[in-house]
GROMACS .gro file of C-alpha atoms in nm:
model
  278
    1UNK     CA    1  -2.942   3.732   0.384
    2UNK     CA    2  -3.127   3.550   0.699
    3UNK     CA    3  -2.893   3.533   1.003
    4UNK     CA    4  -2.781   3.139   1.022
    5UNK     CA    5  -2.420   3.022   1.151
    6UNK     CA    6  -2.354   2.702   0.846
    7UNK     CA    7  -2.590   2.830   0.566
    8UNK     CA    8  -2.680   3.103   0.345
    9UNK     CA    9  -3.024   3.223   0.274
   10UNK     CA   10  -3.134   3.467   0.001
   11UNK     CA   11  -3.415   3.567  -0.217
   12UNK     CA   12  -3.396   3.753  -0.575
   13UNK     CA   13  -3.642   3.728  -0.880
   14UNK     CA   14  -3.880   3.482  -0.737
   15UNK     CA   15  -3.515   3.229  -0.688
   16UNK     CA   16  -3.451   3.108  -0.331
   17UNK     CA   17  -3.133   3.045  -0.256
   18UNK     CA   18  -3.006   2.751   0.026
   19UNK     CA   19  -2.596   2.786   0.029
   20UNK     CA   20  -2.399   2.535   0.258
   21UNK     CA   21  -2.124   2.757   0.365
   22UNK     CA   22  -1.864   2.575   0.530
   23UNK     CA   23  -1.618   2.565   0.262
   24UNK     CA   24  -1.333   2.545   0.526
   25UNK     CA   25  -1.506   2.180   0.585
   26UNK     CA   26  -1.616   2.106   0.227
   27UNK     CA   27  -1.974   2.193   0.374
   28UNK     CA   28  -2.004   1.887   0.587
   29UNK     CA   29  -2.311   1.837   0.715
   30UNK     CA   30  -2.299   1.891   1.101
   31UNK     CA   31  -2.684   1.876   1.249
   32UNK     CA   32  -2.655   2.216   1.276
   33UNK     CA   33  -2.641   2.293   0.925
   34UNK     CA   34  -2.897   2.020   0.817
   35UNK     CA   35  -3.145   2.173   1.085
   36UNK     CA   36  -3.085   2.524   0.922
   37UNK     CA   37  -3.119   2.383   0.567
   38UNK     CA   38  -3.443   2.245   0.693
   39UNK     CA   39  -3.567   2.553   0.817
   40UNK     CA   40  -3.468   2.782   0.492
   41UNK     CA   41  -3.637   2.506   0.306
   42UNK     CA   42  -3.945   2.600   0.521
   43UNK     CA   43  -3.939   2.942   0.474
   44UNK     CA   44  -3.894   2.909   0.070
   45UNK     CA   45  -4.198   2.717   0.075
   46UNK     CA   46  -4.410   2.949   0.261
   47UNK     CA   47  -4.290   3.255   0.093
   48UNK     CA   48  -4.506   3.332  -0.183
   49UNK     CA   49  -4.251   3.556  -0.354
   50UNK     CA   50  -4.016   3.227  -0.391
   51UNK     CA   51  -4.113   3.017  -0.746
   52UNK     CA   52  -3.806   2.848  -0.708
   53UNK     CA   53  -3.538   2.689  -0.462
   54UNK     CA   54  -3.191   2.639  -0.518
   55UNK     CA   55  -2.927   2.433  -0.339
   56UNK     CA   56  -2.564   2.502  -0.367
   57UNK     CA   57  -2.230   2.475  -0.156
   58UNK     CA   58  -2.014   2.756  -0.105
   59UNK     CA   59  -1.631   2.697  -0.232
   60UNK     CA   60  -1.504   2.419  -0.445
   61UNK     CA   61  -1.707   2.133  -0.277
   62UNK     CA   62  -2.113   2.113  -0.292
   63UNK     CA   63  -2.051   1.863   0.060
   64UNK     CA   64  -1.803   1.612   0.136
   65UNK     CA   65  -2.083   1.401   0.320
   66UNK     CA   66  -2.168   1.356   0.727
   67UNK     CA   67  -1.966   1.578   0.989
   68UNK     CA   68  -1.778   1.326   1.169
   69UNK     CA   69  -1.616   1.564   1.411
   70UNK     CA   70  -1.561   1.923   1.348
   71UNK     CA   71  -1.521   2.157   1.678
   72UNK     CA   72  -1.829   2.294   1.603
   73UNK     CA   73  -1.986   1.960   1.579
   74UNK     CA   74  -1.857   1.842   1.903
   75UNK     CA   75  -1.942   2.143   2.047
   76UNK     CA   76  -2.297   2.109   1.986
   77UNK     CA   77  -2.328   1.741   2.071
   78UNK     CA   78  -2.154   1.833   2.408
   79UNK     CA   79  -2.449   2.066   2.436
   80UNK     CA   80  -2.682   1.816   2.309
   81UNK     CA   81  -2.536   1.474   2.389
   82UNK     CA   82  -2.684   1.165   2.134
   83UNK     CA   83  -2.872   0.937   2.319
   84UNK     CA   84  -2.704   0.633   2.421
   85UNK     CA   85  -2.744   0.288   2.261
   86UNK     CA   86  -2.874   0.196   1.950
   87UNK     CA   87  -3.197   0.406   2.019
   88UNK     CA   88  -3.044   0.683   2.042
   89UNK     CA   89  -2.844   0.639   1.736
   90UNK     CA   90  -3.083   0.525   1.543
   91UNK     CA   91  -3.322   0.840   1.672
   92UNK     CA   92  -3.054   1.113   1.536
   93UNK     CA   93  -2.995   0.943   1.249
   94UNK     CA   94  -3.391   0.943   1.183
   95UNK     CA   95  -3.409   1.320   1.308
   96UNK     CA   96  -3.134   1.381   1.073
   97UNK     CA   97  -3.160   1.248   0.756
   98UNK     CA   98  -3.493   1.114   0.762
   99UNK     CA   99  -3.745   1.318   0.815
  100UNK     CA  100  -3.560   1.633   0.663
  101UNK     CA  101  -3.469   1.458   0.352
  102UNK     CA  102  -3.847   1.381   0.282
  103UNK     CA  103  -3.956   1.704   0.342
  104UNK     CA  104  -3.720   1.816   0.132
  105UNK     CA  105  -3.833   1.625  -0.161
  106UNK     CA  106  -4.188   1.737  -0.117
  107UNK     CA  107  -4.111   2.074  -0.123
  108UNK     CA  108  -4.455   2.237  -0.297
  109UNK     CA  109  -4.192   2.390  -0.545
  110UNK     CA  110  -3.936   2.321  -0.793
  111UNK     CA  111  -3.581   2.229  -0.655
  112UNK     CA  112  -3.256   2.270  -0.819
  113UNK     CA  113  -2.911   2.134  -0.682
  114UNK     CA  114  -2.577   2.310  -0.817
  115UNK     CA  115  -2.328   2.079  -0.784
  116UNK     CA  116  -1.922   2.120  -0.774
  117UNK     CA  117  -1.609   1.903  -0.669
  118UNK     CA  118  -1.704   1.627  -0.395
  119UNK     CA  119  -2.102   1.534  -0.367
  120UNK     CA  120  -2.015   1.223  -0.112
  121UNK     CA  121  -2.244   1.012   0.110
  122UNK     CA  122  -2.474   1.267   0.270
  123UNK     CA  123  -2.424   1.530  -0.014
  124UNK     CA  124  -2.621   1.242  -0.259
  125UNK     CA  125  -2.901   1.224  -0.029
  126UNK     CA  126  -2.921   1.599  -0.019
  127UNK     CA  127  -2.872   1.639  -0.385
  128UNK     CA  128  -3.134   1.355  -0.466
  129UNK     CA  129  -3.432   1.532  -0.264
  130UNK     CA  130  -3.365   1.780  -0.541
  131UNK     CA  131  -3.603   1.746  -0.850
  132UNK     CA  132  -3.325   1.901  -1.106
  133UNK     CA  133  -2.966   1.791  -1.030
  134UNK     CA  134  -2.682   2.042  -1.258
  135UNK     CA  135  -2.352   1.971  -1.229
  136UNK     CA  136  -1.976   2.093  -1.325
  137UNK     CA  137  -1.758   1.890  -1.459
  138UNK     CA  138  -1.537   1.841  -1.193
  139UNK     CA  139  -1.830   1.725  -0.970
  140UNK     CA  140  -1.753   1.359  -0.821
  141UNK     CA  141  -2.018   1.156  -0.649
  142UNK     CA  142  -2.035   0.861  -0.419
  143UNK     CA  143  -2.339   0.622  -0.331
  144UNK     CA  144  -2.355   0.393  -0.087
  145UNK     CA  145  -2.617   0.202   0.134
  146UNK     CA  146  -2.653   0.555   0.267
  147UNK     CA  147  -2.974   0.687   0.562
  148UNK     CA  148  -3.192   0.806   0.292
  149UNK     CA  149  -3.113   0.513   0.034
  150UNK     CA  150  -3.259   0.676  -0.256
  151UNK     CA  151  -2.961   0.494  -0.516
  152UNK     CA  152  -3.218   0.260  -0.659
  153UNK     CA  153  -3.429   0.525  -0.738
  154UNK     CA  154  -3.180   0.767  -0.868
  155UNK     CA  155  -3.046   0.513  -1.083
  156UNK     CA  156  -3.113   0.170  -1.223
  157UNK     CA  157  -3.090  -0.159  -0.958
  158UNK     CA  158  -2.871  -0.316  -1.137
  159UNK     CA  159  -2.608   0.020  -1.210
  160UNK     CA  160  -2.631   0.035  -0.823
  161UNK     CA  161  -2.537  -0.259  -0.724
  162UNK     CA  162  -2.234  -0.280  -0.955
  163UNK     CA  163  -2.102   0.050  -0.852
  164UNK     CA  164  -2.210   0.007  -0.447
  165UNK     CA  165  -2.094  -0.377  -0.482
  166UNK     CA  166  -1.747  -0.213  -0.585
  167UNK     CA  167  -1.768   0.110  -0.409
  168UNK     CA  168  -1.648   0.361  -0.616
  169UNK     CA  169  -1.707   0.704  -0.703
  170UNK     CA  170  -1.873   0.836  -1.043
  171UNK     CA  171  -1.796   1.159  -1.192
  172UNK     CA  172  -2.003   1.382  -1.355
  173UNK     CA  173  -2.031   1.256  -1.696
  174UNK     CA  174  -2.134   0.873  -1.564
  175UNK     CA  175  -2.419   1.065  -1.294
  176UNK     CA  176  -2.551   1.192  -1.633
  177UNK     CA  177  -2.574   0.914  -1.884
  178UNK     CA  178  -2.693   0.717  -1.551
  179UNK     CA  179  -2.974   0.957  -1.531
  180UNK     CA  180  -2.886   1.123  -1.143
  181UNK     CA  181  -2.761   1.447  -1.299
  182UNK     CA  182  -2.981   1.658  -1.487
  183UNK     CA  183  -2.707   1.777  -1.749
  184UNK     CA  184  -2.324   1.883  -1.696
  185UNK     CA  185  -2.184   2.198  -1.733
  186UNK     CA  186  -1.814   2.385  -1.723
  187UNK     CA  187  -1.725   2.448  -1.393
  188UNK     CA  188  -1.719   2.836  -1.452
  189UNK     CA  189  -2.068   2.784  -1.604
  190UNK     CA  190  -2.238   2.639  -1.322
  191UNK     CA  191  -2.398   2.931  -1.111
  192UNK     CA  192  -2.490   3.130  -1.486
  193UNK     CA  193  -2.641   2.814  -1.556
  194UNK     CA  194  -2.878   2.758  -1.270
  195UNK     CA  195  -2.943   3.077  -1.223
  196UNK     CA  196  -3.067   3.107  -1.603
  197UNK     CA  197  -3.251   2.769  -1.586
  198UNK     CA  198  -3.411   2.877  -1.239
  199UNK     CA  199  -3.535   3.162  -1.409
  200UNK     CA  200  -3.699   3.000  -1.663
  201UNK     CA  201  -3.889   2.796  -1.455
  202UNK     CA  202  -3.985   3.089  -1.224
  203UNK     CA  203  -4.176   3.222  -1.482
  204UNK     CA  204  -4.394   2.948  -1.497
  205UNK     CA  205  -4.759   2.901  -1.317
  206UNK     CA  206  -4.635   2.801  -0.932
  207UNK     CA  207  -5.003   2.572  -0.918
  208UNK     CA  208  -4.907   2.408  -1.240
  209UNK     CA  209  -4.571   2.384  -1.102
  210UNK     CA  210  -4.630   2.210  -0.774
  211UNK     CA  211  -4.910   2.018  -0.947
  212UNK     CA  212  -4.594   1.875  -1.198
  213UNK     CA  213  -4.384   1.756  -0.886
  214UNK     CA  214  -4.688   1.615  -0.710
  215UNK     CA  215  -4.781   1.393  -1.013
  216UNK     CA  216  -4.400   1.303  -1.066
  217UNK     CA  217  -4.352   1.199  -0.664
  218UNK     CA  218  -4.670   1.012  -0.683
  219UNK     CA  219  -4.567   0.786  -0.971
  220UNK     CA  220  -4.293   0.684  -0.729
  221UNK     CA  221  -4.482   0.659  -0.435
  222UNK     CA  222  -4.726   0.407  -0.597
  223UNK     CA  223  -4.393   0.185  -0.614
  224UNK     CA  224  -4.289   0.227  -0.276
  225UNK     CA  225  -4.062   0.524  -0.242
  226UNK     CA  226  -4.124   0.613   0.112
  227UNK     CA  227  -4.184   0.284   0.221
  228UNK     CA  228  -3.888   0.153   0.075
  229UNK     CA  229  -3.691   0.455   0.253
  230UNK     CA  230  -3.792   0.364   0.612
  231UNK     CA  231  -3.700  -0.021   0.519
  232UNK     CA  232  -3.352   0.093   0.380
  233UNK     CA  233  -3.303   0.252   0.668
  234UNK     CA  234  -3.336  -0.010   0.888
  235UNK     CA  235  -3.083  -0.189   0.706
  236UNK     CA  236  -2.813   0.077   0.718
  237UNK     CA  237  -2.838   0.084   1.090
  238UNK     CA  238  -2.761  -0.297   1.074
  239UNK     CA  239  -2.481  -0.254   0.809
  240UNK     CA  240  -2.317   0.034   0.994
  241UNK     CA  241  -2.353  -0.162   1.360
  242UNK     CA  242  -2.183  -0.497   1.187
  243UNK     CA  243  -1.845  -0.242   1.106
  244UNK     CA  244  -1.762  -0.281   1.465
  245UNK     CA  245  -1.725  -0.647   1.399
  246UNK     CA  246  -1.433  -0.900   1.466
  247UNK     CA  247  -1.489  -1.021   1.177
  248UNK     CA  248  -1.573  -0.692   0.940
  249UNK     CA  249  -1.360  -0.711   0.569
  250UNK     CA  250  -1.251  -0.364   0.523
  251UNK     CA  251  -0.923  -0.205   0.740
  252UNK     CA  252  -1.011   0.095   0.930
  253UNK     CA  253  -0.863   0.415   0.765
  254UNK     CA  254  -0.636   0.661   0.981
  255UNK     CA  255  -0.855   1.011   1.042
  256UNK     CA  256  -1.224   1.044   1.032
  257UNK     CA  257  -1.264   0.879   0.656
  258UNK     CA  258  -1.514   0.619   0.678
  259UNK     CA  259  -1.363   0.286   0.517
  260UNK     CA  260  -1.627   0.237   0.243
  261UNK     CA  261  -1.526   0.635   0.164
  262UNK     CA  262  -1.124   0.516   0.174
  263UNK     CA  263  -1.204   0.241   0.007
  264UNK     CA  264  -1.379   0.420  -0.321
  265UNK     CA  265  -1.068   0.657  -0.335
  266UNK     CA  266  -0.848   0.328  -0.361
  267UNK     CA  267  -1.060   0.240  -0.692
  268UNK     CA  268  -1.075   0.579  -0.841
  269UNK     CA  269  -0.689   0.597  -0.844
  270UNK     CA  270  -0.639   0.231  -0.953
  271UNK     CA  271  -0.882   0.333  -1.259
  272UNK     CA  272  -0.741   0.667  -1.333
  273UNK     CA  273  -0.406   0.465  -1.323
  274UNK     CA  274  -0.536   0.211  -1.547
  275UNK     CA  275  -0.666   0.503  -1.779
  276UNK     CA  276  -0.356   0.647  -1.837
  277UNK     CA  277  -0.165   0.347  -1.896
  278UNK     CA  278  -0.416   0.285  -2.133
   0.00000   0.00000   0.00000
């Protein structure tokens, strides 16, 4: 194992393996842990003994989204204060979940995401720059008009705008019949599972391989992926400014919970209510 604070990184049988480990924190992603994620992914993709790359979260979370304030997190911004304004916010959130994200999904080698409990906000757009997406069944995701606004992509327009429009989350069974996750697995399954499937693909030709996912990407970037990306982008920096708004809908939650996030927890009780009244 290489020696990073927020991640674990290992190599067996031609399988790289990325672990968020801040359990503690349900692996929220602090910029220190997306900037050592970045540079694991690096090193997987110039290491000619890795075939394959996997991406997990340590404990019973894969990542409860953005680090809105952890110790260690405001340590390191006290160290390395944002810039002020809208530039500078809009420069971190570019350094942060731009430019990794992408260079993520082109990774020169197959991807895998293993994903458990809560896969919120920022642990989508890490999951979706993932080519295979496996998940538990008690995995429970949330879109929204996110950084890296991949949603349309990872699912049809019109699914996202009627779950986004309401804001709700989607458990595991609904990512797979909309076509996010891969397939869905028992929860004590999951790591025999991607480590099996991993190692059937690492057996495979890693030219063909990368070859595959370079034909696959391209498809969507003759619609417009990337472009559409940095556009979406734009717009979430306009969304997010317009919370601080007089006028703004939504009450602001107690705590660090964003109110879109509080919000989606509101509807996921009111349906599980509804289902068991049912």
């Amino acid at each position: 194992m290489s020696n990073y604070s927020q991640i674990l990184y290992e190599v067996a049988d031609g399988i790289g393996t990325i672990t968020l480990n801040r359990p503690k924190a349900r692996n929220a992603q602090s910029r220190i842990l997306i900037e050592e994620v970045d540079s694991a992914f690096e090193r997987a993709s110039k290491d000619t003994g890795v075939r394959v790359i996997v991406l997990k979260g340590a404990g019973d979370n894969f990542s409860g989204g953005h680090d809105l304030g952890s110790p260690e997190e405001l340590a390191d911004r006290e160290l390395r204060p944002i810039g002020e304004g809208l530039r500078g916010r809009y420069t971190r959130s570019w350094d942060m979940n731009i430019d990794p994200t992408l260079r993520w999904r082109n990774v020169p080698k197959p991807t895998i995401a293993a994903i458990q409990g809560y896969c919120i906000f920022a642990g989508w757009m890490v999951a979706s720059a993932c080519d295979v997406i496996i998940a538990a069944e008690d995995a429970l995701f949330l879109p929204t008009n996110f950084q890296y606004f991949s949603v349309p992509w990872d699912i049809s327009p019109r699914k996202a705008k009627a779950i986004l429009f309401e804001s709700r989350l989607v458990d595991a069974e609904e990512a797979e019949a909309l076509g996010f996750v891969s397939w869905v697995v028992p929860r004590s399954a999951l790591d025999a599972e991607v480590a099996a499937y991993a190692g059937r693909v690492a057996e495979n030709d890693p030219f063909q391989l990368r070859m595959i996912k370079l034909a696959i990407n391209q498809a969507q970037e003759a619609q417009g992926f990337t472009s559409h990306i940095y556009g979406a982008h734009a717009l979430h920096m306009l969304s997010s400014t317009g919370e601080a708004d007089p006028g703004y809908a939504l009450k602001k939650p107690g705590g660090k919970r964003r109110p879109m996030v509080q919000r989606a927890f509101e509807n996921y009780e009111l349906r599980k209510n509804r289902g068991a009244a049912e």
